[in-house]
Amino acid sequence: MSDVTLFPALEIPETLAAGPGPGNTDARVLAAFANAGLADHMQADVLRGMIECKEMLRTLWGTTNTFTFGVGGTGFSGLDCMLNAILPGDTVVVFTNGTFSGLDALTIRMKAATRAELAAAPMDPQAASVTVIEVPHGESVAGKLVDKVLDEVKPKWAFMAHWETGSGRINDLQGFSDACEKHGALGLIDAVSSLGVEDFSIDDYPGVAGWASCPQKGVLCLPLTYAPVSFTDRYIEELTANGCHSYVHHPILEARHWGILDGKDAKAGSYHRTHSGYAVAAFHEALRITLQHGRAEKARDYAFHECALREAVTMLGCEVTSNMTSLVVLNLPGALKGREKELVQMCRAESFGIWPTLSEPVQVRIGILNQITQSAITDIVVRFAKAMEALGADVGMDAVQLQLARSYSVAVAAQ
Ligand SMILES: *Cc1c(COP(=O)(O)O)cnc(C)c1O
């Protein structure tokens, strides 16, 4: 026994999560998680909760797709489930414009690689059947480009991120869907950052067959609960015909616990794996919060507060290069160039959780998930300005405060 180290109980402090995600979890979600009773994964209320979540998810996604449910885990779990329909040798065109679509491209190359290709470079296979189109960081994927490449390659699958959180760019979903329809490709979308922030209905994009999101960004649930996914009948037909190399992340099998059996809604789910009553309760509450807020209203609120943040950091001399409404990606002013990571580290040490970009070029990312109030945005701006000041920048704090007050009073006057 003497060589066993008993660590003290782990305490994790409260921080202001002002990055691309996870967002600051709503107190209602935490309460739902902590208040759930001890129950197994086949208990009636747990199963009923999962069916209610499924119905709320259909509203959130804007779809009548039967195969709409949550995949246990984070964003990459939902993406893995969706991308499992891609089999070795399948032709795929992937559009990347930042960190996350880059990692999605890696997943796709791993799935589409032949055995020989995988053995040649197990951690980074170069699959001949996959065409990766790299759009530069800071730019969006344009519909015209998708149309041109799909016309040339005529792939079975096409993939893009809706909102690329690495660079903070919104990609052309309408153009992507139209091109997929025109060229007969099955579209797959990483909607990890857009679901629960943007107001869109996936049924308006018939070129897209599969969608995957995450629990802890726009949906505002805890990480490692449920990643929302949705699949069209066309996707399910493809999977039914060809299968996939997974039990746990098999879209048809994973759907069973959510009460989707033989392609139809069933009264109750049947066992697929051990789900968590705590996770179900938290996810259920997160979905209720979003639907109570209203999808359109929530999207308007994000756009409004992102604009106030953008104007304030611009006043501080930063250059914003993003166009997402939940996240501002910026270049520091001249004198602070090259000190992005230092600034971010300093903020993080003071429990102000902003982020650098995770791939080149180095930029600063400030997110506003679940921070869409005047006081929260003001707090973020003041903390950021103080950090810039601590690094020696000449910050006109009064002017910035005035700019914020103007953003908000103009809005009040316009109402
Ligand atoms: C965050 C993110 C991911 C990864 O999600 P995890 O929850 O970390 O697994 C993938 N794609 C995009 C666009 C993201 O923003």
Coordinates of C-alpha atoms and ligand atoms in Angstrom, one line a residue:
M1 CA 0.0 0.0 0.0
S2 CA 2.8 2.4 0.8
D3 CA 3.7 3.1 -2.8
V4 CA 0.1 4.1 -3.7
T5 CA -0.3 7.8 -4.1
L6 CA -3.7 9.1 -3.0
F7 CA -4.2 12.4 -4.8
P8 CA -6.4 15.0 -3.2
A9 CA -9.9 15.3 -4.7
L10 CA -9.6 17.1 -8.1
E11 CA -10.9 20.7 -8.0
I12 CA -11.4 22.5 -11.3
P13 CA -12.0 26.2 -11.0
E14 CA -14.8 28.2 -12.7
T15 CA -13.5 29.9 -15.8
L16 CA -15.0 32.2 -18.4
A17 CA -15.1 30.0 -21.5
A18 CA -14.7 32.6 -24.2
G19 CA -13.3 30.3 -27.0
P20 CA -14.7 28.4 -29.9
G21 CA -16.2 25.8 -27.6
P22 CA -17.1 24.4 -25.2
G23 CA -19.4 27.2 -24.2
N24 CA -20.1 28.0 -20.6
T25 CA -22.6 25.4 -19.7
D26 CA -26.0 26.7 -18.7
A27 CA -26.8 26.3 -14.9
R28 CA -30.1 24.6 -16.0
V29 CA -28.1 21.9 -17.9
L30 CA -25.8 21.3 -14.9
A31 CA -28.8 21.0 -12.6
A32 CA -30.5 18.5 -14.9
F33 CA -27.3 16.4 -15.0
A34 CA -26.8 16.5 -11.2
N35 CA -30.5 16.0 -10.3
A36 CA -31.0 12.9 -12.5
G37 CA -31.8 9.9 -10.4
L38 CA -29.8 6.8 -10.5
A39 CA -31.4 4.7 -13.3
D40 CA -30.2 2.2 -15.8
H41 CA -30.2 2.8 -19.6
M42 CA -33.4 0.8 -20.1
Q43 CA -35.5 2.6 -17.4
A44 CA -38.7 4.0 -18.9
D45 CA -38.0 7.7 -18.2
V46 CA -34.5 7.4 -19.7
L47 CA -36.0 5.9 -22.8
R48 CA -38.8 8.4 -23.0
G49 CA -36.2 11.2 -22.5
M50 CA -34.3 9.9 -25.5
I51 CA -37.4 9.8 -27.7
E52 CA -38.3 13.4 -26.6
C53 CA -34.7 14.5 -27.4
K54 CA -35.0 12.9 -30.8
E55 CA -38.2 14.9 -31.5
M56 CA -36.6 18.1 -30.3
L57 CA -33.5 17.4 -32.4
R58 CA -35.7 17.1 -35.5
T59 CA -37.1 20.6 -34.7
L60 CA -33.6 22.0 -34.1
W61 CA -32.2 20.6 -37.3
G62 CA -35.3 21.5 -39.3
T63 CA -35.9 18.0 -40.7
T64 CA -38.3 15.2 -41.1
N65 CA -35.4 12.7 -41.3
T66 CA -36.3 9.6 -39.3
F67 CA -32.6 9.0 -38.6
T68 CA -32.0 12.0 -36.4
F69 CA -30.5 11.2 -33.0
G70 CA -27.4 11.8 -30.7
V71 CA -24.1 9.9 -30.8
G72 CA -22.5 9.4 -27.4
G73 CA -19.4 11.5 -27.2
T74 CA -18.1 14.8 -28.8
G75 CA -18.2 16.3 -32.2
F76 CA -15.7 13.9 -33.7
S77 CA -17.9 11.0 -32.4
G78 CA -20.9 12.2 -34.5
L79 CA -18.6 12.9 -37.4
D80 CA -17.1 9.4 -37.2
C81 CA -20.6 7.9 -37.2
M82 CA -21.5 10.0 -40.3
L83 CA -18.2 9.3 -42.1
N84 CA -18.5 5.5 -41.5
A85 CA -20.5 5.2 -44.7
I86 CA -17.3 6.0 -46.6
L87 CA -15.7 2.6 -47.4
P88 CA -12.2 1.8 -48.7
G89 CA -11.8 2.9 -52.3
D90 CA -14.8 5.2 -52.3
T91 CA -14.3 8.4 -54.3
V92 CA -14.6 11.6 -52.1
V93 CA -13.9 15.3 -52.6
V94 CA -13.1 17.1 -49.4
F95 CA -13.0 20.9 -49.1
T96 CA -10.8 22.2 -46.2
N97 CA -10.3 25.7 -44.9
G98 CA -8.9 25.3 -41.4
T99 CA -8.0 23.0 -38.5
F100 CA -11.3 21.1 -38.2
S101 CA -12.1 20.4 -41.8
G102 CA -8.4 19.4 -42.1
L103 CA -8.9 16.8 -39.3
D104 CA -12.1 15.6 -41.0
A105 CA -10.1 15.2 -44.2
L106 CA -7.7 12.9 -42.2
T107 CA -10.7 10.8 -41.0
I108 CA -12.0 10.5 -44.5
R109 CA -8.6 9.5 -45.9
M110 CA -8.3 6.9 -43.1
K111 CA -11.7 5.5 -44.1
A112 CA -11.3 5.6 -47.8
A113 CA -7.8 4.2 -47.9
T114 CA -7.2 0.7 -49.2
R115 CA -5.3 -1.7 -47.0
A116 CA -2.1 -1.0 -48.9
E117 CA -2.5 2.8 -48.6
L118 CA -3.2 2.5 -44.9
A119 CA -0.2 0.3 -44.3
A120 CA 2.1 2.7 -46.3
A121 CA 1.2 5.6 -44.0
P122 CA -0.9 4.3 -41.1
M123 CA -1.3 7.7 -39.3
D124 CA -1.7 9.8 -42.4
P125 CA -2.8 7.7 -45.3
Q126 CA -2.8 9.2 -48.8
A127 CA -5.9 7.6 -50.4
A128 CA -5.9 7.9 -54.2
S129 CA -9.7 8.0 -54.2
V130 CA -9.8 11.1 -52.0
T131 CA -9.3 14.6 -53.5
V132 CA -8.6 17.2 -50.9
I133 CA -9.1 20.8 -52.1
E134 CA -7.3 23.2 -49.7
V135 CA -8.9 26.6 -49.5
P136 CA -6.5 29.0 -47.7
H137 CA -7.1 29.8 -44.0
G138 CA -9.2 32.9 -43.7
E139 CA -11.2 32.3 -46.8
S140 CA -14.6 30.6 -47.3
V141 CA -15.4 27.6 -49.5
A142 CA -17.3 29.0 -52.4
G143 CA -20.2 27.2 -54.2
K144 CA -18.6 27.9 -57.6
L145 CA -15.4 26.0 -56.5
V146 CA -17.5 23.1 -55.3
D147 CA -19.4 23.0 -58.6
K148 CA -16.2 23.1 -60.7
V149 CA -14.4 20.3 -58.7
L150 CA -17.4 18.0 -58.5
D151 CA -17.9 18.5 -62.3
E152 CA -14.3 17.3 -62.9
V153 CA -14.1 14.5 -60.4
K154 CA -17.7 13.2 -60.2
P155 CA -17.2 11.7 -56.8
K156 CA -19.6 9.5 -54.8
W157 CA -19.2 11.7 -51.7
A158 CA -18.5 15.3 -51.1
F159 CA -17.6 16.9 -47.7
M160 CA -17.3 20.4 -46.3
A161 CA -17.5 22.0 -42.9
H162 CA -20.5 24.4 -42.6
W163 CA -18.7 26.8 -40.2
E164 CA -14.9 26.2 -40.0
T165 CA -14.1 27.1 -36.4
G166 CA -10.3 27.0 -37.0
S167 CA -10.5 30.1 -39.1
G168 CA -14.0 31.4 -38.1
R169 CA -15.3 31.2 -41.7
I170 CA -18.8 30.4 -42.9
N171 CA -18.8 28.2 -46.1
D172 CA -21.4 28.3 -48.9
L173 CA -23.9 25.6 -47.8
Q174 CA -26.4 26.5 -50.5
G175 CA -23.8 26.3 -53.3
F176 CA -22.4 23.0 -51.8
S177 CA -25.9 21.4 -51.7
D178 CA -26.7 22.6 -55.3
A179 CA -23.4 21.3 -56.7
C180 CA -24.0 17.9 -55.0
E181 CA -27.4 17.6 -56.4
K182 CA -26.3 18.7 -59.9
H183 CA -23.4 16.2 -60.0
G184 CA -25.0 13.3 -58.2
A185 CA -22.7 13.4 -55.2
L186 CA -23.8 12.5 -51.6
G187 CA -23.0 15.6 -49.5
L188 CA -21.7 15.3 -46.0
I189 CA -21.6 18.3 -43.7
D190 CA -19.7 19.0 -40.5
A191 CA -22.2 21.3 -38.7
V192 CA -20.4 21.1 -35.3
S193 CA -20.2 24.9 -34.9
S194 CA -23.3 26.1 -36.7
L195 CA -26.1 24.0 -35.1
G196 CA -27.8 25.9 -32.3
V197 CA -26.2 29.2 -33.5
E198 CA -27.4 29.7 -37.1
D199 CA -31.0 29.6 -38.1
F200 CA -31.1 26.9 -40.9
S201 CA -33.2 23.9 -41.8
I202 CA -31.3 21.0 -43.2
D203 CA -34.3 19.8 -45.3
D204 CA -33.7 23.0 -47.4
Y205 CA -30.4 21.4 -48.6
P206 CA -31.4 18.3 -50.5
G207 CA -27.9 17.7 -51.9
V208 CA -26.7 16.9 -48.4
A209 CA -27.3 13.4 -47.1
G210 CA -25.5 13.4 -43.7
W211 CA -25.1 16.0 -41.0
A212 CA -23.1 15.9 -37.8
S213 CA -22.8 18.4 -34.9
C214 CA -21.6 18.4 -31.3
P215 CA -23.0 18.7 -27.7
Q216 CA -20.9 21.6 -26.3
K217 CA -21.0 24.4 -28.8
G218 CA -24.3 26.0 -30.1
V219 CA -26.3 23.2 -28.4
L220 CA -24.8 24.2 -25.0
C221 CA -24.8 20.8 -23.4
L222 CA -21.8 19.2 -21.6
P223 CA -19.0 17.7 -23.7
L224 CA -19.2 13.9 -23.9
T225 CA -23.0 13.8 -23.8
Y226 CA -24.5 13.6 -27.3
A227 CA -23.5 14.7 -30.7
P228 CA -26.5 15.4 -32.9
V229 CA -26.6 13.7 -36.3
S230 CA -29.2 13.4 -39.1
F231 CA -29.3 11.3 -42.2
T232 CA -31.6 11.3 -45.2
D233 CA -33.3 8.1 -46.5
R234 CA -30.8 8.2 -49.4
Y235 CA -27.9 8.0 -47.0
I236 CA -29.5 5.1 -45.1
E237 CA -30.2 3.3 -48.4
E238 CA -26.5 3.5 -49.2
L239 CA -25.5 2.2 -45.8
T240 CA -28.1 -0.6 -46.0
A241 CA -26.7 -1.7 -49.3
N242 CA -23.0 -1.6 -48.4
G243 CA -22.7 -1.7 -44.7
C244 CA -19.8 -0.2 -42.7
H245 CA -16.9 -1.3 -40.5
S246 CA -18.3 -0.4 -37.1
Y247 CA -20.8 -1.7 -34.5
V248 CA -20.9 1.2 -32.1
H249 CA -20.8 4.1 -34.6
H250 CA -23.0 2.3 -37.2
P251 CA -25.7 5.0 -37.9
I252 CA -28.5 2.4 -38.2
L253 CA -27.5 0.4 -35.1
E254 CA -26.8 3.5 -33.0
A255 CA -30.3 4.8 -33.8
R256 CA -32.0 1.8 -32.2
H257 CA -31.6 3.1 -28.6
W258 CA -33.3 6.3 -29.7
G259 CA -36.3 4.4 -30.8
I260 CA -35.6 4.1 -34.5
L261 CA -36.1 0.5 -35.6
D262 CA -36.6 -0.9 -39.1
G263 CA -36.4 2.6 -40.4
K264 CA -39.4 3.8 -38.4
D265 CA -40.1 5.4 -35.0
A266 CA -40.8 2.8 -32.4
K267 CA -42.5 3.3 -29.0
A268 CA -39.3 2.8 -27.1
G269 CA -35.7 2.3 -27.8
S270 CA -33.9 -1.1 -27.7
Y271 CA -30.4 -1.8 -26.4
H272 CA -27.4 -0.6 -28.4
R273 CA -25.0 0.4 -25.6
T274 CA -25.1 1.7 -22.0
H275 CA -26.5 5.2 -22.2
S276 CA -26.3 7.6 -19.2
G277 CA -29.5 8.9 -17.6
Y278 CA -27.4 11.9 -16.5
A279 CA -26.3 12.7 -20.0
V280 CA -29.9 12.2 -21.3
A281 CA -31.3 14.6 -18.7
A282 CA -28.6 17.3 -19.5
F283 CA -29.1 16.9 -23.2
H284 CA -32.9 17.1 -22.9
E285 CA -32.6 20.4 -20.9
A286 CA -30.1 21.9 -23.3
L287 CA -32.5 21.2 -26.2
R288 CA -35.4 22.7 -24.2
I289 CA -33.4 25.9 -23.6
T290 CA -32.7 26.3 -27.3
L291 CA -36.2 25.7 -28.4
Q292 CA -37.6 28.0 -25.7
H293 CA -35.2 30.7 -26.9
G294 CA -36.3 30.1 -30.5
R295 CA -33.9 29.1 -33.3
A296 CA -34.4 32.4 -35.2
E297 CA -34.3 34.6 -32.1
K298 CA -31.1 32.9 -30.9
A299 CA -29.4 33.4 -34.3
R300 CA -30.3 37.1 -34.3
D301 CA -29.0 37.5 -30.7
Y302 CA -25.6 35.9 -31.7
A303 CA -25.3 38.1 -34.8
F304 CA -26.1 41.2 -32.7
H305 CA -23.6 40.5 -29.9
E306 CA -20.9 39.3 -32.2
C307 CA -21.2 42.6 -34.0
A308 CA -20.7 44.6 -30.8
L309 CA -17.6 42.5 -29.9
R310 CA -16.2 42.9 -33.4
E311 CA -16.6 46.6 -33.3
A312 CA -15.0 46.9 -29.9
V313 CA -11.9 44.8 -30.8
T314 CA -11.6 46.7 -34.1
M315 CA -11.5 49.9 -31.9
L316 CA -8.6 48.2 -30.0
G317 CA -6.7 48.1 -33.3
C318 CA -7.3 44.4 -34.0
E319 CA -8.2 43.1 -37.5
V320 CA -11.1 40.7 -37.6
T321 CA -10.9 38.0 -40.4
S322 CA -13.8 35.8 -39.4
N323 CA -17.5 36.0 -40.3
M324 CA -19.0 33.4 -37.9
T325 CA -21.5 34.9 -35.4
S326 CA -20.3 32.9 -32.4
L327 CA -16.6 33.6 -32.7
V328 CA -14.2 36.4 -33.6
V329 CA -10.9 35.5 -35.1
L330 CA -8.4 38.4 -35.2
N331 CA -4.9 39.6 -35.9
L332 CA -3.4 41.7 -33.1
P333 CA -2.3 45.2 -33.9
G334 CA 1.3 45.8 -35.3
A335 CA 3.2 46.2 -32.0
L336 CA 1.8 43.0 -30.5
K337 CA 2.3 40.8 -33.7
G338 CA 4.0 37.6 -32.8
R339 CA 2.8 37.7 -29.2
E340 CA -0.6 36.0 -29.8
K341 CA 0.2 32.9 -27.8
E342 CA 1.7 34.9 -24.9
L343 CA -1.4 37.0 -24.7
V344 CA -3.7 34.0 -24.8
Q345 CA -1.7 32.2 -22.1
M346 CA -1.8 35.3 -19.9
C347 CA -5.6 35.5 -20.3
R348 CA -6.0 31.7 -19.7
A349 CA -3.9 31.9 -16.5
E350 CA -6.5 34.4 -15.2
S351 CA -9.4 32.1 -16.0
F352 CA -10.3 34.0 -19.1
G353 CA -10.4 31.2 -21.6
I354 CA -9.7 32.6 -25.1
W355 CA -7.8 30.5 -27.7
P356 CA -5.1 30.9 -30.4
T357 CA -5.7 29.2 -33.7
L358 CA -4.6 25.6 -33.6
S359 CA -2.9 25.6 -37.1
E360 CA -1.0 28.3 -38.9
P361 CA -1.3 31.3 -39.1
V362 CA -1.4 32.2 -35.4
Q363 CA -4.4 34.3 -34.6
V364 CA -6.5 35.0 -31.5
R365 CA -10.0 33.5 -31.2
I366 CA -12.6 34.9 -28.9
G367 CA -16.0 33.1 -28.6
I368 CA -19.3 34.1 -27.2
L369 CA -21.2 30.8 -26.7
N370 CA -23.9 31.4 -24.1
Q371 CA -22.4 34.9 -23.5
I372 CA -25.0 36.8 -25.4
T373 CA -25.8 39.7 -23.1
Q374 CA -24.4 43.2 -22.9
S375 CA -22.7 42.6 -19.6
A376 CA -21.1 39.4 -20.7
I377 CA -19.7 41.0 -23.9
T378 CA -18.5 44.0 -21.9
D379 CA -16.7 41.7 -19.5
I380 CA -15.0 39.9 -22.3
V381 CA -13.9 43.2 -24.0
V382 CA -12.6 44.7 -20.8
R383 CA -10.6 41.6 -19.9
F384 CA -9.2 41.4 -23.4
A385 CA -8.3 45.1 -23.5
K386 CA -6.6 44.8 -20.1
A387 CA -4.5 41.9 -21.3
M388 CA -3.4 43.9 -24.4
E389 CA -2.5 46.8 -22.1
A390 CA -0.5 44.5 -19.9
L391 CA 1.6 43.5 -22.9
G392 CA 2.3 47.2 -23.5
A393 CA -0.4 48.2 -26.0
D394 CA -1.7 51.7 -25.8
V395 CA -5.3 50.9 -25.2
G396 CA -7.9 53.7 -25.1
M397 CA -10.1 52.1 -22.5
D398 CA -12.6 55.0 -22.5
A399 CA -13.0 55.0 -26.2
V400 CA -13.6 51.2 -26.2
Q401 CA -16.2 51.5 -23.4
L402 CA -17.8 54.3 -25.4
Q403 CA -17.9 52.2 -28.5
L404 CA -19.6 49.3 -26.6
A405 CA -22.1 51.7 -25.1
R406 CA -22.8 53.1 -28.6
S407 CA -23.3 49.6 -30.1
Y408 CA -25.8 48.8 -27.4
S409 CA -27.6 52.1 -27.2
V410 CA -28.1 52.3 -31.0
A411 CA -29.7 48.9 -30.8
V412 CA -32.0 50.0 -28.0
A413 CA -33.0 53.1 -29.9
A414 CA -33.7 51.1 -33.0
Q415 CA -36.2 48.8 -31.2
Ligands
LIG1 C1 -15.1 21.7 -32.4 C2 -15.2 21.2 -33.8 C3 -14.9 19.8 -34.1 C4 -14.4 18.8 -33.1 O1 -15.4 18.6 -32.1 P1 -15.0 17.9 -30.7 O2 -16.3 18.1 -29.9 O3 -13.8 18.5 -30.1 O4 -14.8 16.4 -31.0 C5 -15.1 19.4 -35.4 N1 -15.5 20.3 -36.4 C6 -15.7 21.6 -36.1 C7 -16.1 22.5 -37.2 C8 -15.6 22.1 -34.8 O5 -15.8 23.4 -34.6

